[in-house]
Amino acid sequence: MKLRQLGIAAGMSMALVAAGCGTDNEENNAPANDNNDVNNNAGNNNETEDNAGANAGEELDYTITGIDAGAGIMSAAEEALEVYDLEDWTVQASSDAAMTQALGDAYENEEPIVVTGWTPHWKFAAYDLKYLEDPEGVFGDAEDIKTFVREGLEDDMPEAYTVLENFQWSEEDMGEIMMDVNEGADEREAAREWIDNNEDLVSEWTDGVDSVDGEAIELVFVAWDSEIASTNMIGLVLEDIGYDVSLTPLEATYMFQAVAEGEADAMVAAWLPHTHDHLLEQYGDTMVDLGVNLEGARVGLVVPEYMDIDSIEDLQ
Ligand code: PBE
């Protein structure tokens, strides 16, 4: 297929934004009654519960550290700015890799940071983080991750169709691969190790499925850590029954489009009912829905536990 990888290496500048956001204000010992901003040109302030959001806002230059512009969570974050009247704030596009880099850098220095976050993701195992409450429900409730294949796959590749239809695992399963990859393991090797350790589950997906003889199958995905884990894993399972598997990273819209137009065979990366609803609306009619492969996913705005804000409203 001709679609190119877009948007996933868009902005390493995020790490710089986060690293550069001044936090020296904490050392400012302005008198407690000096609330009139006279000498406040460095954005200093006294950290009180009342203005914790404003403080964080100033320190962060009113920037939410986002990921690739095509991700559903990015449009949800933009919507949140409107719904919660956060007109001073912007959502900075970058990539999953740049976002986690910025998060890691901020965390190390106990600096404030707000990221577009989701579960499953290794960042929750690596750092103490919390979702900001979302009383307006902009980010939706629990999400499922679903599998879609192109029309005609059932006839053309019934073996792959069956495996993809059977594929279902848990947040913990996906998390194991993600964690290994984050700790430096090769993506394929991490997926292979998980398969080796979970033969019973994998054999439920491949039960009764005949081997094939090197037929080419193409899986599309977006280079989010969660989808790197799932796509590499299911790709290996298909390889093990004889397919010649290629994995193509794309921007989210093109991932849906590729399957809808039959240019790619399958994807296991549709977050619904909320995050990718606009993409499902656009492309859903010409794709085959093979159901949920992971239950209980979640998206939202995520901050380190040490930040003294709890709700998106606190960013006002
Ligand atoms: N995510 C991870 C995706 C879905 C999977 C939350 C970054 C998105 O926002 O589109």
Tab-separated table of C-alpha atoms and ligand atoms in Angstrom:
chain	number	residue	atom	x	y	z
A	1	MET	CA	0.000	0.000	0.000
A	2	LYS	CA	1.036	3.550	-0.622
A	3	LEU	CA	-0.029	5.221	2.588
A	4	ARG	CA	2.871	6.694	4.435
A	5	GLN	CA	3.571	6.923	8.076
A	6	LEU	CA	2.437	10.347	9.197
A	7	GLY	CA	2.435	12.350	12.292
A	8	ILE	CA	4.174	10.090	14.731
A	9	ALA	CA	7.514	11.851	14.761
A	10	ALA	CA	6.042	15.288	14.633
A	11	GLY	CA	7.539	17.011	17.590
A	12	MET	CA	10.513	16.173	19.713
A	13	SER	CA	10.228	19.776	20.839
A	14	MET	CA	7.858	18.718	23.618
A	15	ALA	CA	10.691	17.486	25.752
A	16	LEU	CA	12.217	20.914	25.432
A	17	VAL	CA	9.006	22.647	26.369
A	18	ALA	CA	8.681	20.581	29.509
A	19	ALA	CA	12.337	20.834	30.436
A	20	GLY	CA	12.309	24.563	29.919
A	21	CYS	CA	9.266	25.419	31.916
A	22	GLY	CA	10.589	27.366	34.838
A	23	THR	CA	9.929	26.115	38.303
A	24	ASP	CA	12.379	28.348	40.070
A	25	ASN	CA	9.381	30.240	41.364
A	26	GLU	CA	9.138	27.856	44.252
A	27	GLU	CA	12.191	29.485	45.739
A	28	ASN	CA	10.585	32.852	45.672
A	29	ASN	CA	9.807	33.848	49.206
A	30	ALA	CA	7.435	36.664	48.584
A	31	PRO	CA	5.679	37.846	51.728
A	32	ALA	CA	2.485	35.983	52.347
A	33	ASN	CA	0.386	39.091	52.030
A	34	ASP	CA	1.904	40.143	48.734
A	35	ASN	CA	-0.924	39.120	46.514
A	36	ASN	CA	-1.030	42.062	44.200
A	37	ASP	CA	1.382	40.774	41.578
A	38	VAL	CA	3.584	43.868	41.801
A	39	ASN	CA	6.778	41.922	41.478
A	40	ASN	CA	5.263	38.904	39.906
A	41	ASN	CA	6.765	39.093	36.466
A	42	ALA	CA	8.401	35.688	36.805
A	43	GLY	CA	5.010	34.110	37.372
A	44	ASN	CA	5.715	33.445	41.008
A	45	ASN	CA	3.008	32.810	43.506
A	46	ASN	CA	2.342	31.120	46.749
A	47	GLU	CA	1.170	27.591	46.337
A	48	THR	CA	-2.254	27.501	47.854
A	49	GLU	CA	-5.031	25.082	47.098
A	50	ASP	CA	-7.074	27.884	45.564
A	51	ASN	CA	-4.731	28.803	42.817
A	52	ALA	CA	-2.934	25.491	42.361
A	53	GLY	CA	-4.328	25.260	38.841
A	54	ALA	CA	-3.280	28.762	37.981
A	55	ASN	CA	0.180	28.055	39.374
A	56	ALA	CA	0.499	24.900	37.363
A	57	GLY	CA	-0.820	26.762	34.346
A	58	GLU	CA	1.805	29.446	34.580
A	59	GLU	CA	4.592	27.000	35.197
A	60	LEU	CA	3.460	24.927	32.250
A	61	ASP	CA	2.947	27.906	30.016
A	62	TYR	CA	-0.682	26.699	29.843
A	63	THR	CA	0.402	23.768	27.740
A	64	ILE	CA	-0.926	20.226	27.867
A	65	THR	CA	1.628	17.796	26.535
A	66	GLY	CA	-0.155	15.832	23.840
A	67	ILE	CA	0.705	13.097	21.365
A	68	ASP	CA	0.228	12.730	17.599
A	69	ALA	CA	-2.313	15.185	16.226
A	70	GLY	CA	-4.458	12.420	14.734
A	71	ALA	CA	-5.098	10.633	18.032
A	72	GLY	CA	-8.657	10.722	19.329
A	73	ILE	CA	-7.423	11.845	22.702
A	74	MET	CA	-6.091	15.019	21.091
A	75	SER	CA	-9.508	16.071	19.811
A	76	ALA	CA	-10.985	15.158	23.197
A	77	ALA	CA	-8.370	17.334	24.914
A	78	GLU	CA	-9.219	20.245	22.601
A	79	GLU	CA	-12.874	19.738	23.433
A	80	ALA	CA	-12.031	19.723	27.149
A	81	LEU	CA	-10.403	23.147	26.796
A	82	GLU	CA	-13.697	24.478	25.493
A	83	VAL	CA	-15.983	22.658	27.881
A	84	TYR	CA	-13.969	23.678	30.957
A	85	ASP	CA	-13.312	27.239	29.758
A	86	LEU	CA	-9.580	26.776	29.592
A	87	GLU	CA	-9.106	29.314	26.842
A	88	ASP	CA	-5.560	30.136	28.005
A	89	TRP	CA	-4.452	26.548	27.469
A	90	THR	CA	-3.209	24.782	24.361
A	91	VAL	CA	-2.673	21.132	23.591
A	92	GLN	CA	0.788	20.621	22.167
A	93	ALA	CA	1.008	17.861	19.555
A	94	SER	CA	4.029	15.569	19.621
A	95	SER	CA	4.110	11.786	19.854
A	96	ASP	CA	3.660	9.064	22.452
A	97	ALA	CA	7.458	8.782	22.697
A	98	ALA	CA	7.967	12.528	23.139
A	99	MET	CA	5.103	12.761	25.628
A	100	THR	CA	6.507	9.999	27.822
A	101	GLN	CA	9.965	11.550	27.569
A	102	ALA	CA	8.581	14.894	28.764
A	103	LEU	CA	6.619	13.129	31.497
A	104	GLY	CA	9.694	11.246	32.665
A	105	ASP	CA	11.813	14.408	32.708
A	106	ALA	CA	9.182	16.350	34.649
A	107	TYR	CA	8.671	13.463	37.076
A	108	GLU	CA	12.359	13.199	37.840
A	109	ASN	CA	12.400	16.853	38.858
A	110	GLU	CA	8.980	16.835	40.513
A	111	GLU	CA	7.854	19.486	38.097
A	112	PRO	CA	4.233	19.921	37.082
A	113	ILE	CA	3.073	18.419	33.814
A	114	VAL	CA	-0.297	17.572	32.289
A	115	VAL	CA	-0.347	14.931	29.554
A	116	THR	CA	-2.932	13.268	27.400
A	117	GLY	CA	-2.834	9.829	28.979
A	118	TRP	CA	-4.432	6.433	28.600
A	119	THR	CA	-4.631	2.968	30.066
A	120	PRO	CA	-3.266	0.435	29.295
A	121	HIS	CA	0.059	2.223	29.330
A	122	TRP	CA	3.329	1.430	31.060
A	123	LYS	CA	3.590	4.976	32.429
A	124	PHE	CA	1.197	4.043	35.247
A	125	ALA	CA	3.521	1.262	36.339
A	126	ALA	CA	6.614	3.438	36.034
A	127	TYR	CA	5.314	6.552	37.796
A	128	ASP	CA	2.692	7.512	40.393
A	129	LEU	CA	0.104	9.204	38.221
A	130	LYS	CA	-3.554	10.109	38.423
A	131	TYR	CA	-6.303	10.905	35.976
A	132	LEU	CA	-7.782	14.339	36.470
A	133	GLU	CA	-11.466	14.020	37.231
A	134	ASP	CA	-13.641	14.853	34.273
A	135	PRO	CA	-17.048	15.804	35.721
A	136	GLU	CA	-18.329	16.838	32.287
A	137	GLY	CA	-17.442	13.455	30.817
A	138	VAL	CA	-15.502	14.851	27.877
A	139	PHE	CA	-13.218	11.822	27.722
A	140	GLY	CA	-16.036	9.321	28.055
A	141	ASP	CA	-16.207	6.353	30.355
A	142	ALA	CA	-14.450	3.055	30.023
A	143	GLU	CA	-13.335	2.233	26.508
A	144	ASP	CA	-12.883	-1.051	24.715
A	145	ILE	CA	-10.236	-1.756	22.131
A	146	LYS	CA	-11.725	-3.423	19.081
A	147	THR	CA	-10.569	-5.386	16.069
A	148	PHE	CA	-11.641	-4.483	12.529
A	149	VAL	CA	-10.794	-6.226	9.279
A	150	ARG	CA	-11.403	-5.415	5.646
A	151	GLU	CA	-14.437	-6.694	3.818
A	152	GLY	CA	-13.739	-10.012	2.136
A	153	LEU	CA	-11.108	-11.158	4.595
A	154	GLU	CA	-13.306	-13.956	5.874
A	155	ASP	CA	-13.389	-15.519	2.388
A	156	ASP	CA	-9.805	-14.711	1.422
A	157	MET	CA	-8.085	-15.621	4.651
A	158	PRO	CA	-10.459	-17.566	6.877
A	159	GLU	CA	-7.631	-18.688	9.169
A	160	ALA	CA	-6.504	-15.138	9.938
A	161	TYR	CA	-10.123	-14.059	10.266
A	162	THR	CA	-10.767	-16.710	12.906
A	163	VAL	CA	-7.661	-15.841	14.908
A	164	LEU	CA	-8.477	-12.139	14.802
A	165	GLU	CA	-12.067	-12.837	15.776
A	166	ASN	CA	-10.934	-14.945	18.725
A	167	PHE	CA	-8.253	-12.557	19.906
A	168	GLN	CA	-9.014	-11.136	23.326
A	169	TRP	CA	-6.690	-10.385	26.197
A	170	SER	CA	-6.442	-8.193	29.274
A	171	GLU	CA	-4.880	-4.961	30.330
A	172	GLU	CA	-2.304	-6.927	32.337
A	173	ASP	CA	-1.359	-8.976	29.283
A	174	MET	CA	-0.800	-5.944	27.143
A	175	GLY	CA	0.984	-4.239	30.018
A	176	GLU	CA	3.590	-6.980	30.237
A	177	ILE	CA	4.738	-6.414	26.681
A	178	MET	CA	4.584	-2.649	27.012
A	179	MET	CA	6.672	-2.704	30.172
A	180	ASP	CA	9.325	-4.923	28.597
A	181	VAL	CA	9.548	-2.675	25.572
A	182	ASN	CA	9.801	0.380	27.775
A	183	GLU	CA	12.639	-1.263	29.634
A	184	GLY	CA	14.513	-1.676	26.381
A	185	ALA	CA	13.362	-5.019	24.979
A	186	ASP	CA	12.892	-5.346	21.245
A	187	GLU	CA	9.165	-5.147	20.398
A	188	ARG	CA	9.108	-8.472	18.623
A	189	GLU	CA	11.077	-10.220	21.315
A	190	ALA	CA	8.847	-8.845	24.063
A	191	ALA	CA	5.795	-10.063	22.142
A	192	ARG	CA	7.414	-13.460	21.621
A	193	GLU	CA	8.140	-13.810	25.301
A	194	TRP	CA	4.561	-12.998	26.193
A	195	ILE	CA	3.315	-15.606	23.694
A	196	ASP	CA	5.676	-18.202	25.136
A	197	ASN	CA	4.372	-17.461	28.625
A	198	ASN	CA	0.713	-17.532	27.594
A	199	GLU	CA	0.430	-20.571	25.370
A	200	ASP	CA	-2.924	-21.573	26.812
A	201	LEU	CA	-4.584	-18.297	25.942
A	202	VAL	CA	-2.966	-18.100	22.510
A	203	SER	CA	-4.039	-21.643	21.702
A	204	GLU	CA	-7.644	-20.636	22.417
A	205	TRP	CA	-7.348	-18.152	19.562
A	206	THR	CA	-5.716	-20.601	17.171
A	207	ASP	CA	-7.693	-23.670	18.176
A	208	GLY	CA	-8.749	-25.634	15.098
A	209	VAL	CA	-7.156	-23.122	12.722
A	210	ASP	CA	-5.226	-24.670	9.841
A	211	SER	CA	-1.722	-23.564	8.948
A	212	VAL	CA	-1.245	-21.490	5.821
A	213	ASP	CA	1.619	-21.334	3.380
A	214	GLY	CA	3.174	-17.888	3.466
A	215	GLU	CA	0.165	-15.820	2.438
A	216	ALA	CA	0.830	-12.102	2.841
A	217	ILE	CA	-1.245	-10.237	5.405
A	218	GLU	CA	-0.876	-6.597	6.376
A	219	LEU	CA	-1.775	-5.199	9.779
A	220	VAL	CA	-1.950	-1.452	10.275
A	221	PHE	CA	-1.521	0.337	13.581
A	222	VAL	CA	-0.493	3.632	15.142
A	223	ALA	CA	2.801	3.788	17.013
A	224	TRP	CA	1.190	4.240	20.417
A	225	ASP	CA	2.909	2.030	22.983
A	226	SER	CA	-0.311	0.095	23.570
A	227	GLU	CA	-0.792	-0.632	19.866
A	228	ILE	CA	2.875	-1.447	19.301
A	229	ALA	CA	2.407	-4.187	21.900
A	230	SER	CA	-0.865	-5.608	20.592
A	231	THR	CA	-0.004	-5.458	16.909
A	232	ASN	CA	3.398	-7.062	17.310
A	233	MET	CA	1.882	-9.813	19.419
A	234	ILE	CA	-1.011	-10.717	17.129
A	235	GLY	CA	1.313	-10.370	14.135
A	236	LEU	CA	3.559	-13.047	15.601
A	237	VAL	CA	0.597	-15.322	16.298
A	238	LEU	CA	-0.381	-15.030	12.625
A	239	GLU	CA	3.215	-15.616	11.587
A	240	ASP	CA	3.275	-18.771	13.677
A	241	ILE	CA	0.420	-20.247	11.661
A	242	GLY	CA	2.273	-19.500	8.435
A	243	TYR	CA	1.393	-15.963	7.324
A	244	ASP	CA	3.896	-13.547	5.900
A	245	VAL	CA	2.956	-10.632	8.138
A	246	SER	CA	3.751	-6.982	7.597
A	247	LEU	CA	3.056	-4.320	10.195
A	248	THR	CA	2.543	-0.800	8.901
A	249	PRO	CA	2.505	2.192	11.250
A	250	LEU	CA	0.161	4.968	10.161
A	251	GLU	CA	-1.587	7.999	11.493
A	252	ALA	CA	-4.976	7.060	13.034
A	253	THR	CA	-7.174	8.295	10.187
A	254	TYR	CA	-5.113	6.413	7.626
A	255	MET	CA	-5.229	3.275	9.730
A	256	PHE	CA	-9.028	3.312	9.562
A	257	GLN	CA	-9.020	4.341	5.917
A	258	ALA	CA	-6.607	1.575	4.909
A	259	VAL	CA	-8.836	-1.136	6.368
A	260	ALA	CA	-12.038	0.486	5.109
A	261	GLU	CA	-10.690	0.689	1.573
A	262	GLY	CA	-9.198	-2.785	1.649
A	263	GLU	CA	-5.629	-1.589	1.272
A	264	ALA	CA	-4.728	-3.257	4.554
A	265	ASP	CA	-6.191	-6.419	6.015
A	266	ALA	CA	-6.757	-5.703	9.683
A	267	MET	CA	-6.175	-3.569	12.751
A	268	VAL	CA	-6.560	-4.270	16.443
A	269	ALA	CA	-6.400	-0.626	17.532
A	270	ALA	CA	-9.880	0.929	17.462
A	271	TRP	CA	-10.733	2.623	20.775
A	272	LEU	CA	-14.497	2.794	21.216
A	273	PRO	CA	-17.165	3.877	21.869
A	274	HIS	CA	-15.622	7.298	22.364
A	275	THR	CA	-12.052	7.946	21.302
A	276	HIS	CA	-12.362	6.875	17.664
A	277	ASP	CA	-16.089	7.420	17.209
A	278	HIS	CA	-15.487	10.067	14.531
A	279	LEU	CA	-13.323	7.622	12.588
A	280	LEU	CA	-15.830	4.825	12.950
A	281	GLU	CA	-18.511	7.124	11.670
A	282	GLN	CA	-16.412	7.959	8.640
A	283	TYR	CA	-15.107	4.490	7.807
A	284	GLY	CA	-17.191	1.996	9.763
A	285	ASP	CA	-19.588	1.142	6.952
A	286	THR	CA	-16.966	-0.627	4.896
A	287	MET	CA	-15.128	-2.486	7.632
A	288	VAL	CA	-15.962	-5.706	9.423
A	289	ASP	CA	-16.244	-5.422	13.201
A	290	LEU	CA	-14.639	-8.435	14.909
A	291	GLY	CA	-15.425	-7.259	18.391
A	292	VAL	CA	-13.562	-6.325	21.524
A	293	ASN	CA	-9.980	-7.473	22.052
A	294	LEU	CA	-9.433	-5.614	25.344
A	295	GLU	CA	-11.950	-4.335	27.885
A	296	GLY	CA	-11.590	-1.552	30.396
A	297	ALA	CA	-9.317	0.897	28.619
A	298	ARG	CA	-9.441	4.552	29.549
A	299	VAL	CA	-8.296	7.948	28.294
A	300	GLY	CA	-8.031	11.347	29.976
A	301	LEU	CA	-5.745	14.046	31.230
A	302	VAL	CA	-3.058	12.620	33.478
A	303	VAL	CA	-0.766	14.295	35.997
A	304	PRO	CA	1.786	13.094	38.557
A	305	GLU	CA	0.349	12.323	42.002
A	306	TYR	CA	2.512	15.032	43.545
A	307	MET	CA	0.518	17.744	41.795
A	308	ASP	CA	-2.138	19.189	44.060
A	309	ILE	CA	-4.898	19.319	41.488
A	310	ASP	CA	-7.497	16.585	41.102
A	311	SER	CA	-9.894	17.717	38.415
A	312	ILE	CA	-9.726	19.251	34.983
A	313	GLU	CA	-11.711	22.081	36.575
A	314	ASP	CA	-8.674	22.849	38.731
A	315	LEU	CA	-6.780	23.966	35.648
A	316	GLN	CA	-9.042	27.021	35.383
B	1	PBE	N1	-4.683	6.609	22.407
B	1	PBE	C1	-4.193	5.253	22.576
B	1	PBE	C2	-5.379	6.573	21.126
B	1	PBE	C3	-6.073	5.310	21.168
B	1	PBE	C4	-5.049	4.430	21.780
B	1	PBE	C5	-5.564	6.890	23.527
B	1	PBE	C6	-3.541	7.460	22.367
B	1	PBE	C7	-6.125	7.815	20.663
B	1	PBE	O1	-6.215	8.757	21.435
B	1	PBE	O2	-6.556	7.864	19.528
